[in-house]
CSV table of C-alpha atoms in Angstrom, one decimal:
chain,number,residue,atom,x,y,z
A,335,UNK,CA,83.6,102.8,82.5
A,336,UNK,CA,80.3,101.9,81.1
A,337,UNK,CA,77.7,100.2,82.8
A,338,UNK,CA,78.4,98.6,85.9
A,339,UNK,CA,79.2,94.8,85.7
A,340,UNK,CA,79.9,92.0,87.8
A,341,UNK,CA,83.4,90.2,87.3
A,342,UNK,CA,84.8,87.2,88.8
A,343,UNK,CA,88.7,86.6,88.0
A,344,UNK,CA,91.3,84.1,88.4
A,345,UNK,CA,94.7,85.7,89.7
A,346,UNK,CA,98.2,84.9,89.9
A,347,UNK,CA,100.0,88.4,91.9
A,348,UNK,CA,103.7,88.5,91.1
A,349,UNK,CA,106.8,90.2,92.3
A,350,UNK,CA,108.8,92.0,90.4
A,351,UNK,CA,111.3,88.9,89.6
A,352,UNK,CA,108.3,87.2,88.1
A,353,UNK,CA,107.8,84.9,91.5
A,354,UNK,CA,104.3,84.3,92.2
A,355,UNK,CA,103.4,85.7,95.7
A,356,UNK,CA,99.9,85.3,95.9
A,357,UNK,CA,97.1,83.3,93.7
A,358,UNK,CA,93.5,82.1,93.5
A,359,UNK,CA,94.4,79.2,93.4
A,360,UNK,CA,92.5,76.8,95.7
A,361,UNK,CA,91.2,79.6,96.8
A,362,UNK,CA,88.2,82.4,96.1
A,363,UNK,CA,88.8,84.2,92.8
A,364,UNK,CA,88.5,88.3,92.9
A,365,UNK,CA,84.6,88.9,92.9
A,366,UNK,CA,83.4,92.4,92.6
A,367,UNK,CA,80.9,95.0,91.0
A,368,UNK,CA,82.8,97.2,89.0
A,369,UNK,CA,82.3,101.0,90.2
A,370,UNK,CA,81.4,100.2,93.7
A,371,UNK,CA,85.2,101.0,95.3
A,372,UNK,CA,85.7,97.1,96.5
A,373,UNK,CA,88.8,96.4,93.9
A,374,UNK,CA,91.4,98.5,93.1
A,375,UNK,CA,91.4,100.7,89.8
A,376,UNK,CA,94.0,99.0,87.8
A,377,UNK,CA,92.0,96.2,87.9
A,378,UNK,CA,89.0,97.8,87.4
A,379,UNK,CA,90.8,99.6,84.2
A,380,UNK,CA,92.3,96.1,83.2
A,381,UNK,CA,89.2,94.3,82.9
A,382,UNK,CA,86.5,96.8,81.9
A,383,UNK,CA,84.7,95.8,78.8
A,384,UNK,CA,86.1,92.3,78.6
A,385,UNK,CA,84.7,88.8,78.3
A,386,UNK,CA,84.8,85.4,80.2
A,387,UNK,CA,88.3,83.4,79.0
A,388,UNK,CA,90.4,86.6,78.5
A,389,UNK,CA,93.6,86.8,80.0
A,390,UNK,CA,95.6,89.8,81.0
A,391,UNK,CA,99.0,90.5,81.6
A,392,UNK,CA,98.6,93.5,84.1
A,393,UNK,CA,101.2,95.9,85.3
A,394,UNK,CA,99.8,98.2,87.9
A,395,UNK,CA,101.5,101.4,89.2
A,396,UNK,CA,100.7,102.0,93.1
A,397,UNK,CA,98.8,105.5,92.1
A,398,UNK,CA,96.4,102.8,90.9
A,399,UNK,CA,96.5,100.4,93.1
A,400,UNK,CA,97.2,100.8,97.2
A,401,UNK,CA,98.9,104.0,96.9
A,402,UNK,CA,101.9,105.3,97.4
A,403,UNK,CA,103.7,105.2,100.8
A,404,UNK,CA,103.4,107.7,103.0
A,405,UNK,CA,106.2,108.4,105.1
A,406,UNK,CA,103.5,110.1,107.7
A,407,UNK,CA,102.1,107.3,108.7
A,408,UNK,CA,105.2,106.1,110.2
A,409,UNK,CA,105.2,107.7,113.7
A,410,UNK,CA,106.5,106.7,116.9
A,411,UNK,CA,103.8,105.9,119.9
A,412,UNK,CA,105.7,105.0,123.8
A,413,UNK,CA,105.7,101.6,124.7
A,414,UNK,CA,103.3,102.2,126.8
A,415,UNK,CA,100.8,101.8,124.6
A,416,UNK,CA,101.4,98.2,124.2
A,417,UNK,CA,101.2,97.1,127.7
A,418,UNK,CA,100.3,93.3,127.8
A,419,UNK,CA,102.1,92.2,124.9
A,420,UNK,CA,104.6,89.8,126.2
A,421,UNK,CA,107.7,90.5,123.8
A,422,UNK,CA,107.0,92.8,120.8
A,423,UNK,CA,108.6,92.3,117.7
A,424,UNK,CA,109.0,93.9,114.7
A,425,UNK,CA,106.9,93.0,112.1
A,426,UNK,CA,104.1,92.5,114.7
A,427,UNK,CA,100.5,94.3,113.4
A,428,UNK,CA,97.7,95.4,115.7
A,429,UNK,CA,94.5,96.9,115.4
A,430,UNK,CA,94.0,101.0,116.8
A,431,UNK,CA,91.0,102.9,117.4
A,432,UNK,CA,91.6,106.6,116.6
A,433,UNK,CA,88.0,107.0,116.8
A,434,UNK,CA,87.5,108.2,113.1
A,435,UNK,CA,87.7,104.7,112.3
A,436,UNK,CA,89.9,101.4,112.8
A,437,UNK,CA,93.3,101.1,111.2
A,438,UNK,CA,95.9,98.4,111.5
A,439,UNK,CA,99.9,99.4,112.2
A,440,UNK,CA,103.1,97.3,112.2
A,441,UNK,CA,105.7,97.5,114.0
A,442,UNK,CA,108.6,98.1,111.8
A,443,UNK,CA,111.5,99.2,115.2
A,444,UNK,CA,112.2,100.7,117.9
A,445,UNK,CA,113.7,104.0,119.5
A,446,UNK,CA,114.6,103.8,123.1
A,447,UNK,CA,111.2,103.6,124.7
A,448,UNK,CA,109.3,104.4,121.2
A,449,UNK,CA,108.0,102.3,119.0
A,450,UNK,CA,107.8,103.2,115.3
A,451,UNK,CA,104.7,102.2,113.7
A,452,UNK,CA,103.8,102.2,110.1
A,453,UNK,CA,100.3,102.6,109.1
A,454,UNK,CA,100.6,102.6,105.6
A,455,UNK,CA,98.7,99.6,103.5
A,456,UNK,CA,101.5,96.8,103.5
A,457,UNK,CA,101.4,97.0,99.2
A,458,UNK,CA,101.7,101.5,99.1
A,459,UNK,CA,104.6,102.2,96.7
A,460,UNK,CA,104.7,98.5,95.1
A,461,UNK,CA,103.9,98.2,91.5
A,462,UNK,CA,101.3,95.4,91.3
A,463,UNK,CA,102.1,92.6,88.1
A,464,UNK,CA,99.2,90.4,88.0
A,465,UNK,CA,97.9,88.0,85.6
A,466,UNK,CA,94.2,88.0,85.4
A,467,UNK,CA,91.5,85.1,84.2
A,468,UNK,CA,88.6,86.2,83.5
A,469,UNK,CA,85.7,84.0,84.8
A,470,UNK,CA,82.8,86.0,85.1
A,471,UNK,CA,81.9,89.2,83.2
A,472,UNK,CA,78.4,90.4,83.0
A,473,UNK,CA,76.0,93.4,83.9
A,474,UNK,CA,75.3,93.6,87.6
A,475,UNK,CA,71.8,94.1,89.0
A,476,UNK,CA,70.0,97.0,90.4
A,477,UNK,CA,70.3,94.9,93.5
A,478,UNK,CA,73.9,94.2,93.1
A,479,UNK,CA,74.6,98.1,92.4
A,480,UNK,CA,73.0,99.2,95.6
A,481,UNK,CA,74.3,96.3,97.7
A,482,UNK,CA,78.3,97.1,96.2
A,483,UNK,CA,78.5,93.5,96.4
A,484,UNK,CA,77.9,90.6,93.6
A,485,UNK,CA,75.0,88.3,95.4
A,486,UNK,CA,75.2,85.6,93.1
């Protein structure tokens, strides 16, 4: 990657089957300085040195996107742990504090008095298919750069 640059994109995230699952779409396009860890590297790849009105067909393998999953991050924890929920479910998410830092974990079932948790990110081990817009490509300020953020 060259110099760092500031890119705003239009986005349409499919499934595998081609059925669109997430979009910008009345909503805020991906805004991000390039190099600065906010967006994840295959897009970073798909759009570096491009220019406003290109669009991409990208196919994104998780190594380059979320990751792949980690069947560590699925452990058990005692229901104890989630005393005051009224009736847990699967699928429920909640927020821990390890101390390190906090992470969120879903409840994906249960075990007698366990509960199996997955931390994982809910896209490790899915191939990513997006097709990207290109709105907004140009060289970021200093500013920009030390802020890791566009501020325009």
């Amino acid at each position: 990657m060259a110099e760092q640059r500031v890119y705003r994109l239009g986005y349409q995230l499919k499934n595998r089957e081609g059925e669109v699952v997430d979009s910008s779409a009345g909503a805020e396009p991906l805004h991000f300085v390039s190099g600065c860890g906010q967006m994840i590297e295959g897009i970073e790849r798909a759009v570096d040195g491009r220019e406003v009105g290109e669009c991409l067909e990208v196919t994104i393998p998780p190594a380059l996107a979320y990751g792949e999953h980690q069947p560590e991050k699925v452990r058990k924890m005692p229901r104890s742990m989630f005393q005051g929920v009224e009736k847990l479910e699967e699928g429920m998410k909640f927020q821990t504090d390890s101390g390190d830092e906090a992470q969120v974990v879903k409840v994906v079932g249960f075990e007698d008095d366990q509960v199996l948790v997955d931390a994982n990110h809910p896209l490790a081990g899915i191939t990513l298919y997006f097709d990207l817009e290109i709105l907004e490509a140009r060289d970021a300020s200093p500013e920009e750069i030390e802020a890791g953020e566009p501020l325009a």
